[in-house]
Short mmCIF file of C-alpha atoms in Angstrom, two decimals:
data_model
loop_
_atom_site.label_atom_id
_atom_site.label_comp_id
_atom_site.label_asym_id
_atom_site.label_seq_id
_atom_site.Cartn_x
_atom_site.Cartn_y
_atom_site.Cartn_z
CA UNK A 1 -39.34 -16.03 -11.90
CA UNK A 2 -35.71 -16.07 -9.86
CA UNK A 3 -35.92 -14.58 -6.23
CA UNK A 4 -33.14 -12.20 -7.85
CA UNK A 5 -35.79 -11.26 -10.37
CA UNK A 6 -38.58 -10.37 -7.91
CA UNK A 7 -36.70 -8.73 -5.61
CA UNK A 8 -32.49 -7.40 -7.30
CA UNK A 9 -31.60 -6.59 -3.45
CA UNK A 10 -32.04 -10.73 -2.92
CA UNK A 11 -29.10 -12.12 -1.09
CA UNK A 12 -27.15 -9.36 -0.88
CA UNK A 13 -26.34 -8.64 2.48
CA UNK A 14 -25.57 -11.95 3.01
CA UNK A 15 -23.40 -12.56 -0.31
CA UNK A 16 -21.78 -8.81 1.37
CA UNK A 17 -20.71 -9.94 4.65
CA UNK A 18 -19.20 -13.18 3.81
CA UNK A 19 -16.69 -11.33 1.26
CA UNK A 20 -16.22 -8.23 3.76
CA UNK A 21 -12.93 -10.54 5.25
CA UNK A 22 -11.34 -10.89 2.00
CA UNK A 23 -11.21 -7.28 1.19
CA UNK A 24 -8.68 -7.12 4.21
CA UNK A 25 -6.62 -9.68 2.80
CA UNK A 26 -6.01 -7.37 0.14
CA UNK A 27 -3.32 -4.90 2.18
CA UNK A 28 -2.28 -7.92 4.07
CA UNK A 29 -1.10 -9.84 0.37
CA UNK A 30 1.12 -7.00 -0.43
CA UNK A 31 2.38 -6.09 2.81
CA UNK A 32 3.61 -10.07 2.92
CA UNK A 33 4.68 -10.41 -0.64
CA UNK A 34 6.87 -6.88 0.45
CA UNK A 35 8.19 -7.91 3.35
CA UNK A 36 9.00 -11.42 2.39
CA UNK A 37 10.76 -9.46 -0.07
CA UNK A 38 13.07 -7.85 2.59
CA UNK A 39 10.62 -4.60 2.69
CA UNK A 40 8.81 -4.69 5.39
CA UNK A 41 6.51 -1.85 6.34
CA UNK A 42 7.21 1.14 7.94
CA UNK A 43 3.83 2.23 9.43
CA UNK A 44 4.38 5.96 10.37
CA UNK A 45 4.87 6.42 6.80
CA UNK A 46 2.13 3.69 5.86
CA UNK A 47 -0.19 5.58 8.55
CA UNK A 48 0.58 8.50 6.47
CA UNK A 49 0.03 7.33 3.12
CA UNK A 50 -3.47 6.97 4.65
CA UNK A 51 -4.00 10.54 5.89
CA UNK A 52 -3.23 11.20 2.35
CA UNK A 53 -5.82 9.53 1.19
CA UNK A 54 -8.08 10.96 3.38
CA UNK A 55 -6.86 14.47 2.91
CA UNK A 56 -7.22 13.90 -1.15
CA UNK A 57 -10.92 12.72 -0.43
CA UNK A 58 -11.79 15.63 1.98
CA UNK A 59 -10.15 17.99 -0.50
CA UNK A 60 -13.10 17.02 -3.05
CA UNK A 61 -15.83 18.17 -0.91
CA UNK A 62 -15.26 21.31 -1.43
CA UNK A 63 -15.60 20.35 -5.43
CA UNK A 64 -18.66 18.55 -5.06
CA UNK A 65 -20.62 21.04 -3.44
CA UNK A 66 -19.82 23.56 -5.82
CA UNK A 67 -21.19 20.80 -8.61
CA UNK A 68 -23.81 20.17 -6.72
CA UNK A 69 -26.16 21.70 -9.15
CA UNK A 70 -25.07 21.35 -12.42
CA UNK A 71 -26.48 18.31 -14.19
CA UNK A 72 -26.11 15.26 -12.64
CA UNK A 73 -23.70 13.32 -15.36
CA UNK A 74 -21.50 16.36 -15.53
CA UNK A 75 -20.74 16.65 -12.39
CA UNK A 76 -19.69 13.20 -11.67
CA UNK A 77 -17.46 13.85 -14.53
CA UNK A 78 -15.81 16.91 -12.41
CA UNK A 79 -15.52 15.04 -9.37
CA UNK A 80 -14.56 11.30 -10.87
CA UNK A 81 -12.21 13.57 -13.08
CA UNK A 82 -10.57 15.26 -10.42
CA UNK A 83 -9.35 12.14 -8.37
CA UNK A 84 -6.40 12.59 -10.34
CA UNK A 85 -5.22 15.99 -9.76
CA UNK A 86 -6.18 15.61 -5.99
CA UNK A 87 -4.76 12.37 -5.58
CA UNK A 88 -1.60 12.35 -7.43
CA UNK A 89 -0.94 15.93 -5.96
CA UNK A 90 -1.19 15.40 -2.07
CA UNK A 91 0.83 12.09 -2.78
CA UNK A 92 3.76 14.35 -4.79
CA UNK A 93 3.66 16.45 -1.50
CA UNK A 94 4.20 13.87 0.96
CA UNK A 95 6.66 11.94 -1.27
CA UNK A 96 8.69 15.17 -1.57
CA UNK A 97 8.21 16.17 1.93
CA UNK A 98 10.16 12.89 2.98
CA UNK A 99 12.20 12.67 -0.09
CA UNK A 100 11.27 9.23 0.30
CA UNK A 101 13.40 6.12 -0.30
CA UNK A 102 12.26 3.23 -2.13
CA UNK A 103 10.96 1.28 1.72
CA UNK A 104 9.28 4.38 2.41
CA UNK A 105 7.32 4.74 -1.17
CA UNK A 106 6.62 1.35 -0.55
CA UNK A 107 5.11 1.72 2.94
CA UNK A 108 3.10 5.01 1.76
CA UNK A 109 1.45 3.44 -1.52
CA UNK A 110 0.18 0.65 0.79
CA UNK A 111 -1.16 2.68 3.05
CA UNK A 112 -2.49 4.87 0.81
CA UNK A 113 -4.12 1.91 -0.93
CA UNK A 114 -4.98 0.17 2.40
CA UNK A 115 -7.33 2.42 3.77
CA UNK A 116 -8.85 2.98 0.62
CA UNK A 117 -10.01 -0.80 0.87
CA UNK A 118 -11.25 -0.02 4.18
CA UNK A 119 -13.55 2.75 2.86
CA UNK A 120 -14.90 -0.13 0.27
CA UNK A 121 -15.79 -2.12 3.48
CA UNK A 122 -17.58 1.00 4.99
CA UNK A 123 -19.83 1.66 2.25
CA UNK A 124 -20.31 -1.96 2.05
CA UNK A 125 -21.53 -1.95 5.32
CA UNK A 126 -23.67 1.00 4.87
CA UNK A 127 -25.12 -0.62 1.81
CA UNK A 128 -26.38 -3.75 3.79
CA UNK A 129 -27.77 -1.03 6.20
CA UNK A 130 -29.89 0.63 3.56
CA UNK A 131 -31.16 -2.95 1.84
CA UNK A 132 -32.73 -3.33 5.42
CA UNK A 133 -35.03 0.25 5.73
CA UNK A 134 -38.01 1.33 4.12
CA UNK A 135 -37.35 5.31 4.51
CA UNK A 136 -37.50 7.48 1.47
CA UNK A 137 -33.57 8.61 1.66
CA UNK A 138 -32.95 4.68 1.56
CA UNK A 139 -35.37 3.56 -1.21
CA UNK A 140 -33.98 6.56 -3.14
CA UNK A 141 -30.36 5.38 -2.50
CA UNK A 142 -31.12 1.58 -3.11
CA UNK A 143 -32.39 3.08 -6.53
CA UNK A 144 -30.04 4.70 -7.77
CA UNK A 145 -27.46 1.18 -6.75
CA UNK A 146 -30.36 -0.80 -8.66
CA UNK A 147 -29.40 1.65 -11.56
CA UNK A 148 -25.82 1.13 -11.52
CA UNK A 149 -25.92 -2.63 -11.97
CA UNK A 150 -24.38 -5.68 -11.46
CA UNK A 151 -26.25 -5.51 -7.88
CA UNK A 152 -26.36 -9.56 -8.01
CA UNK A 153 -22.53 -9.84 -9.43
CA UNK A 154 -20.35 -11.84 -6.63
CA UNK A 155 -18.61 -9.91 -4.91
CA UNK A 156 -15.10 -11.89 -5.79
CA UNK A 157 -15.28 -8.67 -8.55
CA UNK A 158 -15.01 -5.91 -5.79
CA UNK A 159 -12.25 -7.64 -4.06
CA UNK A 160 -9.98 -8.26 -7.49
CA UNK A 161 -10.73 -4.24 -8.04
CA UNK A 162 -8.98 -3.69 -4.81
CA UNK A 163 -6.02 -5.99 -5.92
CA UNK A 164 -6.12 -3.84 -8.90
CA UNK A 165 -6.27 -0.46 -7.45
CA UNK A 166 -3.84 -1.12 -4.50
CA UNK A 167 -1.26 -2.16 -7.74
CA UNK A 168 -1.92 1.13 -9.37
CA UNK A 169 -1.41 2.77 -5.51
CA UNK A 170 1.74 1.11 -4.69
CA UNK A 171 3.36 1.75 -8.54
CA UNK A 172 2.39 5.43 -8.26
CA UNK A 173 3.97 6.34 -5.32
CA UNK A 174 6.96 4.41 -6.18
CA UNK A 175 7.19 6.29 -9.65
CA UNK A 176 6.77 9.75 -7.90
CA UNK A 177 9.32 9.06 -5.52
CA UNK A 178 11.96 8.34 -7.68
CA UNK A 179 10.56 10.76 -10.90
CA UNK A 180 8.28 13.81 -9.03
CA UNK A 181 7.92 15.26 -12.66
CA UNK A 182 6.28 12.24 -13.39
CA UNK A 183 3.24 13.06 -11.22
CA UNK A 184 2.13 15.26 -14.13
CA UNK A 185 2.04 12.02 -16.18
CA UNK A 186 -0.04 10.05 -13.58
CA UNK A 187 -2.71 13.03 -12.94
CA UNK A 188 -4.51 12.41 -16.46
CA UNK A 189 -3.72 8.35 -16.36
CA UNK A 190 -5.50 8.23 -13.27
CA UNK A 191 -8.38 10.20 -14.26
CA UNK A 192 -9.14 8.61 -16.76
CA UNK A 193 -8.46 5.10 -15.33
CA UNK A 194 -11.37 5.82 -12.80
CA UNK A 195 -13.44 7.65 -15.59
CA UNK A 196 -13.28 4.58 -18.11
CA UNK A 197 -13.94 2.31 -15.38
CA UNK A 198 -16.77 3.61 -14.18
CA UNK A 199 -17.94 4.06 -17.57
CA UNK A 200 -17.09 0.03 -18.66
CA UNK A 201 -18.54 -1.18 -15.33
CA UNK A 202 -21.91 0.32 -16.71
CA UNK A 203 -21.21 -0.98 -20.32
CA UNK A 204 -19.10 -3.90 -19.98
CA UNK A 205 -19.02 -7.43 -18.92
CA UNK A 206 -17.37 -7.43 -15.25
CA UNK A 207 -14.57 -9.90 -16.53
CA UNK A 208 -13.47 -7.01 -18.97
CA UNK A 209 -13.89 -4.58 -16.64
CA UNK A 210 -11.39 -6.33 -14.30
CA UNK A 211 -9.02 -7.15 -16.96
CA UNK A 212 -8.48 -3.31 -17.67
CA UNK A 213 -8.24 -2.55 -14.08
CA UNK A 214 -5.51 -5.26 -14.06
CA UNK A 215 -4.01 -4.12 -17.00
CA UNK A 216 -3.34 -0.25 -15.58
CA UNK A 217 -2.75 -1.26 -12.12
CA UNK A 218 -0.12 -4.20 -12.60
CA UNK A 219 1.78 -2.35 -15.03
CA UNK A 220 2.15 0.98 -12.67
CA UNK A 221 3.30 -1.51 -10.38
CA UNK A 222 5.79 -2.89 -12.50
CA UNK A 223 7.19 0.68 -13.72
CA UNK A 224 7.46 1.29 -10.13
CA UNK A 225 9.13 -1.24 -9.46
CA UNK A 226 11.55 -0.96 -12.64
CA UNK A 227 12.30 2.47 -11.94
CA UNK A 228 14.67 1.59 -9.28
#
């Protein structure tokens, strides 16, 4: 019998904290690849596009403690299903609030997607906390990541989902920017990106799972892109 087999937390701190760098390459790729293309960030906006963020995730509290007792499944469908709404809605706002140019799209998708890889590297961290105690909150917790899966999966995965994600990011605030109407477009793509993601991660070989998160993220990106 493996050491994964005896014990599914085996390695993974250490598999954790050697990858936690990379995920910061991940904002630092596109702000390069932009500003080599003659766009280089404007961090108030950027610096807003992550307040956005952060205002989109605080706005889904309130949502997930109204949830909080309805049956488990269903309620992660309300709250995984409302990332859209939330999401796309606070970034219309700002977008329209600057009537932003294409540099300043730019700078607010990657900020938007930038700190949403540094939330990644949080939890990560606060996973690697929990594989180390004994306390009933954290066995309960490391159960419920033992459910999910894919707990001995290299970590290379998480950090292509970010590439992914920070695509579909970028491409979304571009699109707004230049077509607001389209926002009611990208509320029920996005949804349902993060839905059927979630739902193939638990299904699915990881290589498919990243090749549909690749799929919706690049091409947002490139109809951002197009549409100027």
């Amino acid at each position: 019998m493996s050491t994964a087999e005896k014990d599914p937390f085996a390695g993974v701190s250490e598999r954790t904290l050697k990858y936690v760098p990379l995920y910061i390459l991940v904002p630092v790729m596109y702000g390069a690849v932009f500003s080599a293309a003659g766009h280089a960030i404007e961090w108030t906006i950027f610096g807003l596009g992550a307040l956005g963020w952060l205002a989109a995730l605080f706005l889904r509290g309130p949502l997930a403690a109204l949830v909080r007792g309805w049956p488990q499944e269903r309620a992660k469908l309300i709250v995984g299903g409302s990332s859209g709404v939330l999401e796309e809605g606070v970034r219309l706002a700002l977008l329209s609030l600057l009537a932003a140019s294409f540099p300043q799209a730019l700078s607010l998708g990657q900020g938007w997607a930038a700190i949403e890889v540094l939330f990644v590297i949080v939890n990560a961290i606060i996973i690697i906390s929990l594989i180390k105690r004994t306390d009933e909150k954290a066995m309960q917790a490391k159960q419920i990541l033992q459910a999910q899966g894919n707990l001995q999966a290299s970590p290379l995965w998480g950090i292509l989902e970010r590439i992914w994600a920070s695509a579909f990011h970028i491409g979304a605030a571009l699109i707004i920017a230049r077509t607001p109407w389209s926002a009611a477009l990208l509320i029920p793509l996005h949804s349902s990106f993060n839905l059927v993601a979630v739902r193939l991660a638990r299904t699915a070989a990881l290589p498919l799972v990243s090749l549909f998160a690749a799929a919706v993220g690049l091409l947002t990106l490139m109809m951002g892109l197009l549409v100027w």
